[in-house]
Tab-separated table of C-alpha atoms in Angstrom:
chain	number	residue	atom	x	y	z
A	286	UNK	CA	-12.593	-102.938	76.954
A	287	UNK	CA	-10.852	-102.735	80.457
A	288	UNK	CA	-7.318	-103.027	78.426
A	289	UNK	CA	-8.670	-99.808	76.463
A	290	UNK	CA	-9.507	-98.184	79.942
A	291	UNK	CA	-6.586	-99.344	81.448
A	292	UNK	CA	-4.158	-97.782	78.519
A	293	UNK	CA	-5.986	-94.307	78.764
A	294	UNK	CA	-5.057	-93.852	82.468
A	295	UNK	CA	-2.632	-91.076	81.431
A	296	UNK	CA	-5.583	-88.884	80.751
A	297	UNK	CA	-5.344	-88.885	85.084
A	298	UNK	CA	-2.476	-85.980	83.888
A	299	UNK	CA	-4.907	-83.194	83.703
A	300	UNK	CA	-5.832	-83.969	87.125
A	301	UNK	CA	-2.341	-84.816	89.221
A	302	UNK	CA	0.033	-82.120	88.224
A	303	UNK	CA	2.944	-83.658	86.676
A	304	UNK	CA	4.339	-80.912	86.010
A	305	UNK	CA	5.488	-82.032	82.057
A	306	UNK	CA	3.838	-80.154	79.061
A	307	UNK	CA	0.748	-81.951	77.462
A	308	UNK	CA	1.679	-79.910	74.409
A	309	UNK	CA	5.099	-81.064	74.110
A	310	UNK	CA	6.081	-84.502	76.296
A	311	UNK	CA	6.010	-87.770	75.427
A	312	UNK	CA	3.185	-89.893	77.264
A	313	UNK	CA	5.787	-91.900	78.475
A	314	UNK	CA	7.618	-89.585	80.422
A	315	UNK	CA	4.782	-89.557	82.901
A	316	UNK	CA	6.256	-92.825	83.253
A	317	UNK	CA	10.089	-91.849	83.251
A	318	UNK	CA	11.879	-92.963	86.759
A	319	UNK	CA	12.152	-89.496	88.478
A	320	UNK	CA	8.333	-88.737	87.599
A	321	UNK	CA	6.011	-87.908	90.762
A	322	UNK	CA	3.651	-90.678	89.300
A	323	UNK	CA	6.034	-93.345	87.501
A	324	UNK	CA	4.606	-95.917	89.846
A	325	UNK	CA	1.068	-95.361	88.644
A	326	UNK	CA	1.644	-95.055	84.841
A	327	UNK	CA	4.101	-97.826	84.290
A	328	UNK	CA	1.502	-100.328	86.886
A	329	UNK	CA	-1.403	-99.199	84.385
A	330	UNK	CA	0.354	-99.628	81.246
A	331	UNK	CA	1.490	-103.662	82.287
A	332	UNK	CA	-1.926	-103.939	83.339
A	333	UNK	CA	-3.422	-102.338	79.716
A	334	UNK	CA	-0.467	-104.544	77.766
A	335	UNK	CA	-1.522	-107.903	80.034
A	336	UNK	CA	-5.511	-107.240	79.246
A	337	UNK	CA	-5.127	-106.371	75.572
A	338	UNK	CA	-2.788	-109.104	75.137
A	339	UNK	CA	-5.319	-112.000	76.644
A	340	UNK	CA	-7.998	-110.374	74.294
A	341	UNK	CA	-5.970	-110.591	70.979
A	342	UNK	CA	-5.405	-114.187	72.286
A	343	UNK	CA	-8.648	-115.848	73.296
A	344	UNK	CA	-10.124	-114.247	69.954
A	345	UNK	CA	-7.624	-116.089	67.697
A	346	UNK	CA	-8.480	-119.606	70.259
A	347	UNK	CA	-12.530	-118.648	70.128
A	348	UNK	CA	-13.591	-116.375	67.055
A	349	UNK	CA	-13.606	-117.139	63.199
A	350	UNK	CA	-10.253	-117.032	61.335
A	351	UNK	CA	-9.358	-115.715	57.939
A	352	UNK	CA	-5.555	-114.386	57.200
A	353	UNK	CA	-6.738	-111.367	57.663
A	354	UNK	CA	-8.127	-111.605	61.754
A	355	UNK	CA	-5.284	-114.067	62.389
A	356	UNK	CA	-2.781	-111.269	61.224
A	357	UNK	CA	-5.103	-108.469	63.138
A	358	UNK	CA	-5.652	-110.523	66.013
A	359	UNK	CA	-1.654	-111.082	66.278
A	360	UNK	CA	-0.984	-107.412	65.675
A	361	UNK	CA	-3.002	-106.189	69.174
A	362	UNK	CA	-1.413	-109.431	71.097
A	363	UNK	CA	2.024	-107.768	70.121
A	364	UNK	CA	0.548	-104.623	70.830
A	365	UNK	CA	-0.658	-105.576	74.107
A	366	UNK	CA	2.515	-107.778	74.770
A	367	UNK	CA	4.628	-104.625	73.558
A	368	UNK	CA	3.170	-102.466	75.924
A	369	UNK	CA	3.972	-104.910	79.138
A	370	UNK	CA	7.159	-104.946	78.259
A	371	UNK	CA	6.983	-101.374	77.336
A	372	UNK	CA	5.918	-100.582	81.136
A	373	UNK	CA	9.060	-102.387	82.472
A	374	UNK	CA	11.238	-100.681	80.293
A	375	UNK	CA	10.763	-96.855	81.220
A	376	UNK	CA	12.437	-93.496	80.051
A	377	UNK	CA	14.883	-92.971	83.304
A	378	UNK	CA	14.181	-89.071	82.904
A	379	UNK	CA	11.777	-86.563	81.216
A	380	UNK	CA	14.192	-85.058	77.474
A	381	UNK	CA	11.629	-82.791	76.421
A	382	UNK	CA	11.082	-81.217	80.343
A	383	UNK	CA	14.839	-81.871	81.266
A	384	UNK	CA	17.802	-80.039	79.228
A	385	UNK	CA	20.456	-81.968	81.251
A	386	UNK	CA	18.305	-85.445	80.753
A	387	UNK	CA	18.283	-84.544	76.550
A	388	UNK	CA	22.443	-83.576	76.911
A	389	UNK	CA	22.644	-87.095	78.590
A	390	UNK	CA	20.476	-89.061	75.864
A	391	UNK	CA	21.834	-87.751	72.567
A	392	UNK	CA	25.879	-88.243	74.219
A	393	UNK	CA	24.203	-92.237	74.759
A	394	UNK	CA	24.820	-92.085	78.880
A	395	UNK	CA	21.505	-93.123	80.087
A	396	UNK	CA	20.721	-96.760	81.259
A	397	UNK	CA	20.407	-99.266	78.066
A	398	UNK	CA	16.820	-99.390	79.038
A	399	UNK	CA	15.831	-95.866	78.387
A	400	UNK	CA	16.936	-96.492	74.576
A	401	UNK	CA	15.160	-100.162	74.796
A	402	UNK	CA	11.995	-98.275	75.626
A	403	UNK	CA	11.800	-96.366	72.326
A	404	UNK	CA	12.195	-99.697	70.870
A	405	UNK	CA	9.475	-101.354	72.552
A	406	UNK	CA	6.971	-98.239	72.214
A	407	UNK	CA	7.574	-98.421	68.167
A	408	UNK	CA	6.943	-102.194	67.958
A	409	UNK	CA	3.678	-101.264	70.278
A	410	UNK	CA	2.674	-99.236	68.027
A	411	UNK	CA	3.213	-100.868	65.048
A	412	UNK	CA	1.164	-104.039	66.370
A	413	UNK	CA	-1.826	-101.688	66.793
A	414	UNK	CA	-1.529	-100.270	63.312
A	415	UNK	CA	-1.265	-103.555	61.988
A	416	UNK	CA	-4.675	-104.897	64.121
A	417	UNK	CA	-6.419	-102.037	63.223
A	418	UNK	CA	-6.157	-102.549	59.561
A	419	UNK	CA	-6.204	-106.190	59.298
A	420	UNK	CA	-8.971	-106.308	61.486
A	421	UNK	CA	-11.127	-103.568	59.862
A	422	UNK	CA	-9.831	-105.354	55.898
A	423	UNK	CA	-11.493	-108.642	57.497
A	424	UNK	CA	-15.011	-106.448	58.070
A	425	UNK	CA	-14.854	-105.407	54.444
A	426	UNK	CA	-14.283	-108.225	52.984
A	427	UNK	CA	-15.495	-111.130	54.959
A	428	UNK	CA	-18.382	-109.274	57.276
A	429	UNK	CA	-16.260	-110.299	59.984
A	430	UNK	CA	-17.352	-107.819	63.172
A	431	UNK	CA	-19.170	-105.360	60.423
A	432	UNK	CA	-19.023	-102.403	62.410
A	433	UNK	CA	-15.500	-101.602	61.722
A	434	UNK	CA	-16.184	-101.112	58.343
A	435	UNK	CA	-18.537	-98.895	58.785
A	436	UNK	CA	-18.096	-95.058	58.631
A	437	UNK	CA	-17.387	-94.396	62.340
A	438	UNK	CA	-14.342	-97.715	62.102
A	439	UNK	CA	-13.279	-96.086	59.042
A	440	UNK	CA	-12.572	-92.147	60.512
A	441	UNK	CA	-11.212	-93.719	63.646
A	442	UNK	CA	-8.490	-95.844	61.148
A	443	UNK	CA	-7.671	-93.072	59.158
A	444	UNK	CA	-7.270	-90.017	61.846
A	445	UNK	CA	-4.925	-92.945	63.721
A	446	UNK	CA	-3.101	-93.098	60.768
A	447	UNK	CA	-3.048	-89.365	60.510
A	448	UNK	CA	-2.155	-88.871	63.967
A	449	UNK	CA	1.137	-91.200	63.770
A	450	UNK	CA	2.205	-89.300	60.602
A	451	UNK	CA	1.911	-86.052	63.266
A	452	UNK	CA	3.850	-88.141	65.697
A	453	UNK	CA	6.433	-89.167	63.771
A	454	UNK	CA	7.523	-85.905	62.168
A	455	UNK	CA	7.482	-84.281	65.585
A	456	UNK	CA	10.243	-86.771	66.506
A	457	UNK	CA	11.790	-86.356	63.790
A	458	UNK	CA	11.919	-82.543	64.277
A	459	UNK	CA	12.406	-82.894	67.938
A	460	UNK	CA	15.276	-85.215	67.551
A	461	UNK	CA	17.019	-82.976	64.157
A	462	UNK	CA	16.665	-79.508	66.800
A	463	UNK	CA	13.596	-77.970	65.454
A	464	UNK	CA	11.362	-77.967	68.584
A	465	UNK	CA	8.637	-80.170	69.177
A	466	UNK	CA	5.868	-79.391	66.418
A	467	UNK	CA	2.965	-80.081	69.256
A	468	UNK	CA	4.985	-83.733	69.926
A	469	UNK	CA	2.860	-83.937	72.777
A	470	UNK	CA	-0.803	-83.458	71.596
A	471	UNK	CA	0.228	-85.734	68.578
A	472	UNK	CA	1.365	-88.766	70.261
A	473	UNK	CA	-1.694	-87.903	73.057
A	474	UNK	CA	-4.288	-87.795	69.708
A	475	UNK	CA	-2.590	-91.145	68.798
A	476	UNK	CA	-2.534	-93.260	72.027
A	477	UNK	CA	-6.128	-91.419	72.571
A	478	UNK	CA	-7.378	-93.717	69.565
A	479	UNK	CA	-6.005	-96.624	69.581
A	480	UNK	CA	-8.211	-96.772	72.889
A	481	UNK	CA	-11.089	-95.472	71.176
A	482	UNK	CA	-10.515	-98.045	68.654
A	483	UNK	CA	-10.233	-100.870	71.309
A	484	UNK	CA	-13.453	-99.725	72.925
A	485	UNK	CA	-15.174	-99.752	69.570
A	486	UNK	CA	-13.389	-103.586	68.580
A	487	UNK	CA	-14.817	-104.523	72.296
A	488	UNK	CA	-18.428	-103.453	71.390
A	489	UNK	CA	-18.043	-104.752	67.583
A	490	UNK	CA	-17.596	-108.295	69.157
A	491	UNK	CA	-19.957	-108.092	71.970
A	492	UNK	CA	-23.096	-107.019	68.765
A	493	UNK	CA	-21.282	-109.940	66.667
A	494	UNK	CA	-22.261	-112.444	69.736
C-alpha cells in the first residue's frame, strides 16, 4: 500500500507547477535532470520500486504458491525492482516540452542513460502487466485473494490494459511525427492504475488474513 502511495507522488504535478503539459509529457520527465522537481520524483519513485519490490517478495517467502502467484508475485518484484532502477536512470531533458532536447534524442547525443531509461520503464511496465494478470488468473481459478476476480479487479485489469494500448500508440505516433495523441493523459491513466491496482492487491491480502 505505501509502494502504491509512494508511485502516485506525481499526482503532486497539479500542485507544484512544473511547467510540462499533463496532456502531452511523459510522467517521467517530471523526473528528467533539468526538471524544477527531479529530486523529488526520482527519490519517490526508488522509494515506490524498493516498497513494491519487498512486497512481491515476502508474499512469494509467506503466502500460498501456485504457478500462477509465483509468476504474479515475480512480475510486481520486477516491477518494483524496475522502477528503482528506473529512478536512477532518468530522462536528462523534457522531448515533448523541449524541441532542442527531441533534435538531440532522435540524432542519439544524449547520455546512454536517457535511452537506458526507456528500457527500464518498458520492463516496469511489463512486470506489472504480468502481476496483474497472473495474480488476478490465480483468484479465478484457485480462490487465491478472491477479490481480484471480482468485478471491480476485473475493470481495473482491463482499462490497464486499455490504457497501455493508448500509451503505446501515442509513442508510436509521437516518435513517427504525428503529435502526441493525449501521450500524456494515457501514460497518466496507466501509471494511475497500476496504483489503484496495488492499493486494491494490498486490501485483497489484508481481507485474505
Amino acid at each position: 500500500m505505501l509502494g502504491a502511495v509512494a508511485y502516485s507522488a506525481w499526482l503532486l504535478e497539479a500542485c507544484l507547477g512544473t511547467g510540462l503539459s499533463p496532456l502531452t509529457s511523459y510522467v517521467s520527465e517530471l523526473a528528467a535532470r533539468d526538471q524544477p522537481f527531479s529530486t523529488l520524483f526520482r527519490t519517490t519513485d526508488l522509494t515506490a520500486g524498493l516498497l513494491i519490490l519487498a512486497g512481491a517478495a515476502g508474499a512469494l517467502l509467506w503466502l500460498p504458491r501456485r504457478w500462477s502467484t509465483v509468476v504474479g508475485w515475480a512480475g510486481l518484484a520486477l516491477f518494483g525492482a524496475a522502477t528503482a532502477v528506473d529512478s536512477r536512470l532518468s530522462m536528462s531533458c523534457a522531448p515533448t516540452a523541449d524541441a532542442d532536447c527531441m533534435a538531440r534524442e532522435r540524432a542519439g547525443l544524449l547520455p546512454a542513460t536517457h535511452a537506458a531509461h526507456v528500457v527500464s520503464s518498458s520492463v516496469a511496465v511489463t512486470g506489472a502487466l504480468v502481476g496483474m494478470v497472473a495474480l488476478t488468473l490465480a483468484a479465478r481459478r484457485h480462490g487465491l485473494l478472491p477479490s481480484l476476480a471480482d468485478s471491480t479487479g476485473l475493470l481495473l485489469l482491463l482499462l490497464e490494459l486499455a490504457a497501455t494500448v493508448w500509451t503505446l500508440a501515442s509513442i508510436a505516433a509521437f516518435d513517427a511525427g504525428y503529435g502526441t495523441w493525449a501521450l500524456g493523459m494515457g501514460q497518466r491513466l496507466q501509471v494511475l492504475l497500476i496504483a489503484v491496482w496495488l492499493g486494491f492487491l494490498a486490501r485483497a491480502v489484508v481481507r485474505r488474513g
